[in-house]
PDB file of C-alpha atoms in Angstrom:
ATOM      1  CA  UNK A   1     -27.359  32.816  37.606  1.00  0.00           C
ATOM      2  CA  UNK A   2     -28.487  34.987  34.680  1.00  0.00           C
ATOM      3  CA  UNK A   3     -31.678  33.132  33.670  1.00  0.00           C
ATOM      4  CA  UNK A   4     -32.632  33.445  30.036  1.00  0.00           C
ATOM      5  CA  UNK A   5     -35.282  36.176  29.810  1.00  0.00           C
ATOM      6  CA  UNK A   6     -38.525  35.700  27.906  1.00  0.00           C
ATOM      7  CA  UNK A   7     -38.303  37.262  24.496  1.00  0.00           C
ATOM      8  CA  UNK A   8     -41.036  39.800  23.867  1.00  0.00           C
ATOM      9  CA  UNK A   9     -42.921  40.182  20.608  1.00  0.00           C
ATOM     10  CA  UNK A  10     -42.482  37.845  17.671  1.00  0.00           C
ATOM     11  CA  UNK A  11     -40.440  34.666  17.988  1.00  0.00           C
ATOM     12  CA  UNK A  12     -37.016  34.676  16.383  1.00  0.00           C
ATOM     13  CA  UNK A  13     -36.708  33.045  12.946  1.00  0.00           C
ATOM     14  CA  UNK A  14     -35.414  29.474  13.043  1.00  0.00           C
ATOM     15  CA  UNK A  15     -33.845  27.061  10.554  1.00  0.00           C
ATOM     16  CA  UNK A  16     -33.741  23.251  10.546  1.00  0.00           C
ATOM     17  CA  UNK A  17     -30.398  23.181   8.702  1.00  0.00           C
ATOM     18  CA  UNK A  18     -28.615  26.487   9.378  1.00  0.00           C
ATOM     19  CA  UNK A  19     -25.214  26.986   7.707  1.00  0.00           C
ATOM     20  CA  UNK A  20     -23.586  28.066  10.986  1.00  0.00           C
ATOM     21  CA  UNK A  21     -20.176  26.475  11.606  1.00  0.00           C
ATOM     22  CA  UNK A  22     -19.098  28.333  14.757  1.00  0.00           C
ATOM     23  CA  UNK A  23     -20.614  30.432  17.546  1.00  0.00           C
ATOM     24  CA  UNK A  24     -18.555  32.477  20.011  1.00  0.00           C
ATOM     25  CA  UNK A  25     -20.033  34.275  23.025  1.00  0.00           C
ATOM     26  CA  UNK A  26     -17.557  36.440  24.928  1.00  0.00           C
ATOM     27  CA  UNK A  27     -17.265  38.768  27.908  1.00  0.00           C
ATOM     28  CA  UNK A  28     -14.385  41.230  28.217  1.00  0.00           C
ATOM     29  CA  UNK A  29     -13.564  42.515  31.704  1.00  0.00           C
ATOM     30  CA  UNK A  30     -11.015  44.614  33.512  1.00  0.00           C
ATOM     31  CA  UNK A  31      -7.720  42.641  33.773  1.00  0.00           C
ATOM     32  CA  UNK A  32      -7.097  40.334  36.725  1.00  0.00           C
ATOM     33  CA  UNK A  33      -3.270  40.460  37.006  1.00  0.00           C
ATOM     34  CA  UNK A  34      -2.979  37.518  39.427  1.00  0.00           C
ATOM     35  CA  UNK A  35      -4.909  35.058  37.266  1.00  0.00           C
ATOM     36  CA  UNK A  36      -2.660  32.273  35.912  1.00  0.00           C
ATOM     37  CA  UNK A  37      -3.100  29.392  33.501  1.00  0.00           C
ATOM     38  CA  UNK A  38      -2.751  26.891  36.341  1.00  0.00           C
ATOM     39  CA  UNK A  39      -5.625  28.566  38.163  1.00  0.00           C
ATOM     40  CA  UNK A  40      -7.807  28.370  35.055  1.00  0.00           C
ATOM     41  CA  UNK A  41      -7.237  24.616  34.821  1.00  0.00           C
ATOM     42  CA  UNK A  42      -8.297  24.179  38.454  1.00  0.00           C
ATOM     43  CA  UNK A  43     -11.429  26.296  38.017  1.00  0.00           C
ATOM     44  CA  UNK A  44     -12.687  24.209  35.082  1.00  0.00           C
ATOM     45  CA  UNK A  45     -11.648  20.579  35.677  1.00  0.00           C
ATOM     46  CA  UNK A  46     -14.420  19.100  33.490  1.00  0.00           C
ATOM     47  CA  UNK A  47     -12.749  20.043  30.197  1.00  0.00           C
ATOM     48  CA  UNK A  48     -10.534  17.355  28.642  1.00  0.00           C
ATOM     49  CA  UNK A  49      -7.875  19.375  26.798  1.00  0.00           C
ATOM     50  CA  UNK A  50      -5.968  22.419  28.057  1.00  0.00           C
ATOM     51  CA  UNK A  51      -3.590  24.344  25.789  1.00  0.00           C
ATOM     52  CA  UNK A  52      -2.177  27.870  25.503  1.00  0.00           C
ATOM     53  CA  UNK A  53      -2.896  30.223  22.606  1.00  0.00           C
ATOM     54  CA  UNK A  54      -1.863  33.804  21.778  1.00  0.00           C
ATOM     55  CA  UNK A  55      -3.812  36.536  23.542  1.00  0.00           C
ATOM     56  CA  UNK A  56      -7.114  37.678  22.115  1.00  0.00           C
ATOM     57  CA  UNK A  57      -7.399  41.479  22.157  1.00  0.00           C
ATOM     58  CA  UNK A  58     -11.059  42.424  22.705  1.00  0.00           C
ATOM     59  CA  UNK A  59     -12.235  45.401  20.674  1.00  0.00           C
ATOM     60  CA  UNK A  60     -14.461  48.133  22.101  1.00  0.00           C
ATOM     61  CA  UNK A  61     -17.154  49.822  20.047  1.00  0.00           C
ATOM     62  CA  UNK A  62     -16.718  53.570  19.671  1.00  0.00           C
ATOM     63  CA  UNK A  63     -19.264  56.125  18.536  1.00  0.00           C
ATOM     64  CA  UNK A  64     -18.936  59.688  17.354  1.00  0.00           C
ATOM     65  CA  UNK A  65     -16.691  61.362  14.728  1.00  0.00           C
ATOM     66  CA  UNK A  66     -13.872  58.803  15.043  1.00  0.00           C
ATOM     67  CA  UNK A  67     -16.066  55.701  15.154  1.00  0.00           C
ATOM     68  CA  UNK A  68     -15.238  54.724  11.566  1.00  0.00           C
ATOM     69  CA  UNK A  69     -11.473  54.775  12.051  1.00  0.00           C
ATOM     70  CA  UNK A  70      -9.462  51.558  12.555  1.00  0.00           C
ATOM     71  CA  UNK A  71      -8.950  50.567  16.186  1.00  0.00           C
ATOM     72  CA  UNK A  72      -5.349  50.125  17.278  1.00  0.00           C
ATOM     73  CA  UNK A  73      -4.485  48.906  20.751  1.00  0.00           C
ATOM     74  CA  UNK A  74      -1.068  49.506  22.329  1.00  0.00           C
ATOM     75  CA  UNK A  75      -0.175  47.957  25.679  1.00  0.00           C
ATOM     76  CA  UNK A  76       2.889  48.976  27.676  1.00  0.00           C
ATOM     77  CA  UNK A  77       3.423  46.296  30.298  1.00  0.00           C
ATOM     78  CA  UNK A  78       6.452  45.615  32.530  1.00  0.00           C
ATOM     79  CA  UNK A  79       6.064  41.867  32.060  1.00  0.00           C
ATOM     80  CA  UNK A  80       4.415  39.781  29.321  1.00  0.00           C
ATOM     81  CA  UNK A  81       0.702  39.116  29.987  1.00  0.00           C
ATOM     82  CA  UNK A  82      -0.668  35.630  30.654  1.00  0.00           C
ATOM     83  CA  UNK A  83      -1.607  33.499  27.671  1.00  0.00           C
ATOM     84  CA  UNK A  84      -5.102  32.564  26.597  1.00  0.00           C
ATOM     85  CA  UNK A  85      -6.144  29.143  27.883  1.00  0.00           C
ATOM     86  CA  UNK A  86      -8.076  26.831  25.564  1.00  0.00           C
ATOM     87  CA  UNK A  87     -10.201  24.293  27.424  1.00  0.00           C
ATOM     88  CA  UNK A  88     -11.886  21.864  25.037  1.00  0.00           C
ATOM     89  CA  UNK A  89     -14.528  19.198  25.556  1.00  0.00           C
ATOM     90  CA  UNK A  90     -13.993  15.632  24.424  1.00  0.00           C
ATOM     91  CA  UNK A  91     -14.360  15.743  20.642  1.00  0.00           C
ATOM     92  CA  UNK A  92     -13.590  19.457  20.527  1.00  0.00           C
ATOM     93  CA  UNK A  93     -17.050  20.809  19.659  1.00  0.00           C
ATOM     94  CA  UNK A  94     -17.270  22.895  22.829  1.00  0.00           C
ATOM     95  CA  UNK A  95     -14.439  25.239  23.739  1.00  0.00           C
ATOM     96  CA  UNK A  96     -13.919  27.584  26.682  1.00  0.00           C
ATOM     97  CA  UNK A  97     -11.325  30.354  26.329  1.00  0.00           C
ATOM     98  CA  UNK A  98     -10.027  32.273  29.348  1.00  0.00           C
ATOM     99  CA  UNK A  99      -7.396  34.967  29.768  1.00  0.00           C
ATOM    100  CA  UNK A 100      -6.846  37.772  32.267  1.00  0.00           C
ATOM    101  CA  UNK A 101      -9.357  40.105  30.628  1.00  0.00           C
ATOM    102  CA  UNK A 102     -11.671  37.926  28.514  1.00  0.00           C
ATOM    103  CA  UNK A 103     -13.762  34.737  28.585  1.00  0.00           C
ATOM    104  CA  UNK A 104     -15.250  33.150  25.482  1.00  0.00           C
ATOM    105  CA  UNK A 105     -17.519  30.132  24.980  1.00  0.00           C
ATOM    106  CA  UNK A 106     -17.427  28.449  21.550  1.00  0.00           C
ATOM    107  CA  UNK A 107     -19.324  25.799  19.662  1.00  0.00           C
ATOM    108  CA  UNK A 108     -17.533  24.521  16.553  1.00  0.00           C
ATOM    109  CA  UNK A 109     -19.005  22.162  13.960  1.00  0.00           C
ATOM    110  CA  UNK A 110     -16.742  19.109  13.746  1.00  0.00           C
ATOM    111  CA  UNK A 111     -18.526  17.209  10.940  1.00  0.00           C
ATOM    112  CA  UNK A 112     -21.094  17.931   8.235  1.00  0.00           C
ATOM    113  CA  UNK A 113     -23.831  15.937   9.993  1.00  0.00           C
ATOM    114  CA  UNK A 114     -23.302  17.493  13.438  1.00  0.00           C
ATOM    115  CA  UNK A 115     -26.425  19.237  14.742  1.00  0.00           C
ATOM    116  CA  UNK A 116     -26.056  22.844  15.840  1.00  0.00           C
ATOM    117  CA  UNK A 117     -27.168  23.020  19.510  1.00  0.00           C
ATOM    118  CA  UNK A 118     -28.512  26.600  19.150  1.00  0.00           C
ATOM    119  CA  UNK A 119     -27.657  29.738  21.056  1.00  0.00           C
ATOM    120  CA  UNK A 120     -29.403  28.871  24.315  1.00  0.00           C
ATOM    121  CA  UNK A 121     -27.098  25.901  24.967  1.00  0.00           C
ATOM    122  CA  UNK A 122     -23.914  27.880  24.279  1.00  0.00           C
ATOM    123  CA  UNK A 123     -25.210  30.752  26.416  1.00  0.00           C
ATOM    124  CA  UNK A 124     -26.049  28.368  29.270  1.00  0.00           C
ATOM    125  CA  UNK A 125     -22.515  26.926  29.176  1.00  0.00           C
ATOM    126  CA  UNK A 126     -20.993  30.408  29.385  1.00  0.00           C
ATOM    127  CA  UNK A 127     -23.346  31.271  32.237  1.00  0.00           C
ATOM    128  CA  UNK A 128     -22.256  28.193  34.230  1.00  0.00           C
ATOM    129  CA  UNK A 129     -18.572  28.816  33.577  1.00  0.00           C
ATOM    130  CA  UNK A 130     -18.844  32.514  34.415  1.00  0.00           C
ATOM    131  CA  UNK A 131     -20.450  31.532  37.720  1.00  0.00           C
ATOM    132  CA  UNK A 132     -17.610  29.116  38.521  1.00  0.00           C
ATOM    133  CA  UNK A 133     -15.089  31.789  37.565  1.00  0.00           C
ATOM    134  CA  UNK A 134     -16.537  34.568  39.707  1.00  0.00           C
ATOM    135  CA  UNK A 135     -17.007  32.193  42.656  1.00  0.00           C
ATOM    136  CA  UNK A 136     -13.340  31.151  42.512  1.00  0.00           C
ATOM    137  CA  UNK A 137     -12.188  34.764  42.362  1.00  0.00           C
ATOM    138  CA  UNK A 138     -14.334  35.653  45.355  1.00  0.00           C
ATOM    139  CA  UNK A 139     -13.153  32.689  47.452  1.00  0.00           C
ATOM    140  CA  UNK A 140      -9.508  33.592  46.782  1.00  0.00           C
ATOM    141  CA  UNK A 141      -9.934  37.338  47.414  1.00  0.00           C
ATOM    142  CA  UNK A 142      -9.195  38.203  43.773  1.00  0.00           C
ATOM    143  CA  UNK A 143     -12.096  40.615  43.425  1.00  0.00           C
ATOM    144  CA  UNK A 144     -15.143  40.652  41.190  1.00  0.00           C
ATOM    145  CA  UNK A 145     -14.582  41.100  37.432  1.00  0.00           C
ATOM    146  CA  UNK A 146     -16.088  44.262  35.935  1.00  0.00           C
ATOM    147  CA  UNK A 147     -17.469  43.462  32.476  1.00  0.00           C
ATOM    148  CA  UNK A 148     -16.536  46.083  29.886  1.00  0.00           C
ATOM    149  CA  UNK A 149     -17.747  44.534  26.626  1.00  0.00           C
ATOM    150  CA  UNK A 150     -20.075  41.747  25.486  1.00  0.00           C
ATOM    151  CA  UNK A 151     -19.919  40.068  22.094  1.00  0.00           C
ATOM    152  CA  UNK A 152     -21.581  37.339  20.052  1.00  0.00           C
ATOM    153  CA  UNK A 153     -20.169  36.022  16.748  1.00  0.00           C
ATOM    154  CA  UNK A 154     -21.732  33.624  14.241  1.00  0.00           C
ATOM    155  CA  UNK A 155     -19.663  32.182  11.379  1.00  0.00           C
ATOM    156  CA  UNK A 156     -21.658  30.694   8.486  1.00  0.00           C
ATOM    157  CA  UNK A 157     -20.223  28.618   5.623  1.00  0.00           C
ATOM    158  CA  UNK A 158     -22.748  28.882   2.774  1.00  0.00           C
ATOM    159  CA  UNK A 159     -22.488  26.102   0.188  1.00  0.00           C
ATOM    160  CA  UNK A 160     -24.022  26.322  -3.318  1.00  0.00           C
ATOM    161  CA  UNK A 161     -26.671  23.615  -2.628  1.00  0.00           C
ATOM    162  CA  UNK A 162     -27.773  23.940  -6.255  1.00  0.00           C
ATOM    163  CA  UNK A 163     -28.709  27.621  -5.794  1.00  0.00           C
ATOM    164  CA  UNK A 164     -25.544  29.250  -7.162  1.00  0.00           C
ATOM    165  CA  UNK A 165     -22.524  28.114  -9.179  1.00  0.00           C
ATOM    166  CA  UNK A 166     -19.910  30.890  -9.033  1.00  0.00           C
ATOM    167  CA  UNK A 167     -18.873  33.720  -6.736  1.00  0.00           C
ATOM    168  CA  UNK A 168     -20.435  36.117  -9.238  1.00  0.00           C
ATOM    169  CA  UNK A 169     -23.851  34.722  -8.233  1.00  0.00           C
ATOM    170  CA  UNK A 170     -23.614  36.495  -4.884  1.00  0.00           C
ATOM    171  CA  UNK A 171     -26.959  38.249  -5.473  1.00  0.00           C
ATOM    172  CA  UNK A 172     -28.679  34.849  -5.391  1.00  0.00           C
ATOM    173  CA  UNK A 173     -27.526  34.430  -1.800  1.00  0.00           C
ATOM    174  CA  UNK A 174     -27.454  37.923  -0.278  1.00  0.00           C
ATOM    175  CA  UNK A 175     -30.025  40.691  -0.481  1.00  0.00           C
ATOM    176  CA  UNK A 176     -27.362  43.419  -0.226  1.00  0.00           C
ATOM    177  CA  UNK A 177     -25.570  42.342  -3.409  1.00  0.00           C
ATOM    178  CA  UNK A 178     -26.542  44.443  -6.412  1.00  0.00           C
ATOM    179  CA  UNK A 179     -28.083  42.664  -9.377  1.00  0.00           C
ATOM    180  CA  UNK A 180     -26.471  43.321 -12.762  1.00  0.00           C
ATOM    181  CA  UNK A 181     -28.643  45.381 -15.106  1.00  0.00           C
ATOM    182  CA  UNK A 182     -29.807  43.465 -18.173  1.00  0.00           C
ATOM    183  CA  UNK A 183     -27.870  45.652 -20.638  1.00  0.00           C
ATOM    184  CA  UNK A 184     -24.904  46.549 -18.428  1.00  0.00           C
ATOM    185  CA  UNK A 185     -21.453  46.624 -20.002  1.00  0.00           C
ATOM    186  CA  UNK A 186     -19.747  44.783 -17.140  1.00  0.00           C
ATOM    187  CA  UNK A 187     -20.485  41.077 -16.702  1.00  0.00           C
ATOM    188  CA  UNK A 188     -20.995  39.431 -13.327  1.00  0.00           C
ATOM    189  CA  UNK A 189     -17.935  40.008 -11.113  1.00  0.00           C
ATOM    190  CA  UNK A 190     -15.526  37.157 -10.522  1.00  0.00           C
ATOM    191  CA  UNK A 191     -16.086  37.639  -6.804  1.00  0.00           C
ATOM    192  CA  UNK A 192     -17.205  40.258  -4.307  1.00  0.00           C
ATOM    193  CA  UNK A 193     -16.556  41.098  -0.656  1.00  0.00           C
ATOM    194  CA  UNK A 194     -19.102  42.973   1.484  1.00  0.00           C
ATOM    195  CA  UNK A 195     -18.589  44.762   4.819  1.00  0.00           C
ATOM    196  CA  UNK A 196     -21.529  46.256   6.724  1.00  0.00           C
ATOM    197  CA  UNK A 197     -21.994  47.961  10.108  1.00  0.00           C
ATOM    198  CA  UNK A 198     -25.225  48.729  11.945  1.00  0.00           C
ATOM    199  CA  UNK A 199     -25.690  50.637  15.209  1.00  0.00           C
ATOM    200  CA  UNK A 200     -27.714  48.853  17.897  1.00  0.00           C
ATOM    201  CA  UNK A 201     -29.895  51.452  19.662  1.00  0.00           C
ATOM    202  CA  UNK A 202     -30.160  51.679  23.451  1.00  0.00           C
ATOM    203  CA  UNK A 203     -33.453  52.452  25.144  1.00  0.00           C
ATOM    204  CA  UNK A 204     -33.378  55.752  27.004  1.00  0.00           C
ATOM    205  CA  UNK A 205     -29.892  56.728  25.784  1.00  0.00           C
ATOM    206  CA  UNK A 206     -28.664  58.886  22.928  1.00  0.00           C
ATOM    207  CA  UNK A 207     -25.556  56.789  22.288  1.00  0.00           C
ATOM    208  CA  UNK A 208     -26.066  53.295  20.791  1.00  0.00           C
ATOM    209  CA  UNK A 209     -25.667  50.230  22.994  1.00  0.00           C
ATOM    210  CA  UNK A 210     -23.432  48.507  20.465  1.00  0.00           C
ATOM    211  CA  UNK A 211     -22.911  47.620  16.836  1.00  0.00           C
ATOM    212  CA  UNK A 212     -23.541  44.718  14.453  1.00  0.00           C
ATOM    213  CA  UNK A 213     -20.686  43.938  12.036  1.00  0.00           C
ATOM    214  CA  UNK A 214     -21.308  41.799   8.948  1.00  0.00           C
ATOM    215  CA  UNK A 215     -18.604  40.380   6.679  1.00  0.00           C
ATOM    216  CA  UNK A 216     -19.303  38.398   3.489  1.00  0.00           C
ATOM    217  CA  UNK A 217     -16.419  36.973   1.485  1.00  0.00           C
ATOM    218  CA  UNK A 218     -15.738  34.144  -0.971  1.00  0.00           C
ATOM    219  CA  UNK A 219     -13.650  31.178   0.151  1.00  0.00           C
ATOM    220  CA  UNK A 220     -12.672  27.620  -0.764  1.00  0.00           C
ATOM    221  CA  UNK A 221     -13.457  24.817   1.668  1.00  0.00           C
ATOM    222  CA  UNK A 222     -11.177  21.790   1.789  1.00  0.00           C
ATOM    223  CA  UNK A 223     -11.189  18.998   0.796  1.00  0.00           C
ATOM    224  CA  UNK A 224     -12.574  19.557  -2.640  1.00  0.00           C
ATOM    225  CA  UNK A 225     -12.116  22.431  -2.877  1.00  0.00           C
ATOM    226  CA  UNK A 226     -15.739  23.616  -2.578  1.00  0.00           C
ATOM    227  CA  UNK A 227     -16.671  27.218  -3.292  1.00  0.00           C
ATOM    228  CA  UNK A 228     -18.465  28.796  -0.339  1.00  0.00           C
ATOM    229  CA  UNK A 229     -19.405  32.202   0.987  1.00  0.00           C
ATOM    230  CA  UNK A 230     -18.268  32.871   4.563  1.00  0.00           C
ATOM    231  CA  UNK A 231     -20.704  35.174   6.340  1.00  0.00           C
ATOM    232  CA  UNK A 232     -19.573  36.402   9.759  1.00  0.00           C
ATOM    233  CA  UNK A 233     -21.889  38.402  12.002  1.00  0.00           C
ATOM    234  CA  UNK A 234     -20.560  39.967  15.228  1.00  0.00           C
ATOM    235  CA  UNK A 235     -22.678  42.020  17.634  1.00  0.00           C
ATOM    236  CA  UNK A 236     -20.655  43.829  20.280  1.00  0.00           C
ATOM    237  CA  UNK A 237     -21.424  46.412  22.961  1.00  0.00           C
ATOM    238  CA  UNK A 238     -21.435  47.423  26.605  1.00  0.00           C
ATOM    239  CA  UNK A 239     -23.300  45.457  29.302  1.00  0.00           C
ATOM    240  CA  UNK A 240     -26.696  46.854  30.258  1.00  0.00           C
ATOM    241  CA  UNK A 241     -25.520  46.847  33.874  1.00  0.00           C
ATOM    242  CA  UNK A 242     -22.734  45.350  35.999  1.00  0.00           C
ATOM    243  CA  UNK A 243     -25.120  43.400  38.217  1.00  0.00           C
ATOM    244  CA  UNK A 244     -26.403  40.017  37.138  1.00  0.00           C
ATOM    245  CA  UNK A 245     -27.935  39.508  34.578  1.00  0.00           C
ATOM    246  CA  UNK A 246     -26.872  42.779  32.867  1.00  0.00           C
ATOM    247  CA  UNK A 247     -24.057  41.387  30.687  1.00  0.00           C
ATOM    248  CA  UNK A 248     -26.164  38.394  29.656  1.00  0.00           C
ATOM    249  CA  UNK A 249     -29.105  40.593  28.707  1.00  0.00           C
ATOM    250  CA  UNK A 250     -26.923  42.386  26.157  1.00  0.00           C
ATOM    251  CA  UNK A 251     -25.828  38.985  24.796  1.00  0.00           C
ATOM    252  CA  UNK A 252     -29.502  38.209  24.158  1.00  0.00           C
ATOM    253  CA  UNK A 253     -29.929  41.500  22.308  1.00  0.00           C
ATOM    254  CA  UNK A 254     -26.786  40.727  20.287  1.00  0.00           C
ATOM    255  CA  UNK A 255     -28.133  37.290  19.398  1.00  0.00           C
ATOM    256  CA  UNK A 256     -31.447  38.727  18.232  1.00  0.00           C
ATOM    257  CA  UNK A 257     -29.699  41.285  16.007  1.00  0.00           C
ATOM    258  CA  UNK A 258     -27.557  38.542  14.485  1.00  0.00           C
ATOM    259  CA  UNK A 259     -30.494  36.235  13.770  1.00  0.00           C
ATOM    260  CA  UNK A 260     -32.781  38.906  12.372  1.00  0.00           C
ATOM    261  CA  UNK A 261     -29.885  40.480  10.480  1.00  0.00           C
ATOM    262  CA  UNK A 262     -28.993  37.129   8.931  1.00  0.00           C
ATOM    263  CA  UNK A 263     -32.585  36.721   7.736  1.00  0.00           C
ATOM    264  CA  UNK A 264     -32.764  40.257   6.326  1.00  0.00           C
ATOM    265  CA  UNK A 265     -29.471  39.908   4.442  1.00  0.00           C
ATOM    266  CA  UNK A 266     -30.051  36.480   2.851  1.00  0.00           C
ATOM    267  CA  UNK A 267     -32.527  35.499   0.133  1.00  0.00           C
ATOM    268  CA  UNK A 268     -35.788  33.596   0.476  1.00  0.00           C
ATOM    269  CA  UNK A 269     -34.527  30.840  -1.851  1.00  0.00           C
ATOM    270  CA  UNK A 270     -31.605  30.158   0.534  1.00  0.00           C
ATOM    271  CA  UNK A 271     -34.025  30.152   3.483  1.00  0.00           C
ATOM    272  CA  UNK A 272     -35.823  27.261   1.777  1.00  0.00           C
ATOM    273  CA  UNK A 273     -32.533  25.365   1.432  1.00  0.00           C
ATOM    274  CA  UNK A 274     -31.814  25.871   5.162  1.00  0.00           C
ATOM    275  CA  UNK A 275     -35.321  24.794   6.157  1.00  0.00           C
ATOM    276  CA  UNK A 276     -36.715  27.962   7.646  1.00  0.00           C
ATOM    277  CA  UNK A 277     -39.393  26.933  10.138  1.00  0.00           C
ATOM    278  CA  UNK A 278     -40.364  30.248  11.764  1.00  0.00           C
TER     279      UNK A 278
END
C-alpha cells in the first residue's frame, strides 16, 4: 500500500546529527461514530502500551480573505466523542494515535544519543497501520474513511553547541532573524519569537494545496536548564486524491517543504554543527 514514490530532481538535504526531537505524520478523516477504544486495541495488538488522551482537533487550511483569521472549531454532539488512543512501542519512541476522525504516527527522541530513523521509517509505519485500520473497517462493514487533511510536523530542539550564547543571538541560528545594525540604539533583544506561513502551490489549480507553518521560540530544556530554540515546522493540506496513494503523496510533498524550509531558514554555520551531508 502507498509505495514511496521516487523523488524527482535534486535529492533532499540531509544531516548526520539533525536537531529533530519529534516527528508526527497525521491523517484526518470524516468521523467514524462506531469506532471505540476497545476496537483500536484489537486492530493494533503489537503496541505495548495503550492509554487514553484528550481529543486532538485537526485543523483545516483555509485560503482567501479569511485565511489569516484564527480557526475556532465548535462541535455540538448529543454524546461525548470517543477519546484519543495512545498506542506506544516498548521504550516509547514510536507512538500511534487513533481517534474517530484522526490517525497520527509519532517518533519521539527518548535520549540524547538516540538516532533519528528519518521520515521514510515513520511514513512506512503509518502506511502499515493505515492499511490495518482500513482493512478492519471494511471487514466489519464500517465503511472506508475519507481523508480530509494530511499533516507532517517536525519539532527541533536547537542547542547552542558553541555557536550562540543567549537568546539575543537568534540571527546566528536563523536566516529570518534581523541582524542589529552596527550603530543601532537598541541592543540585541533578550529574546525573540518568530511565526511564518507559506502557501504550498498545487499543480493545475489556482488554490494552494496546503500551507507550511513555522514557529521559532526560546525555551529552557531540563535538567540544566539549557537554553534552546524550539523550531516547529508543520505542513498541512488536502490529499491529492482519495484513492491510494493520494494522501501519502501529499505527505511526501509536506516532508519536502519541511526539509527544504528548514535548510532555507537556518544558517550555514548551524548546518556544519548538524553535519550536513547533502
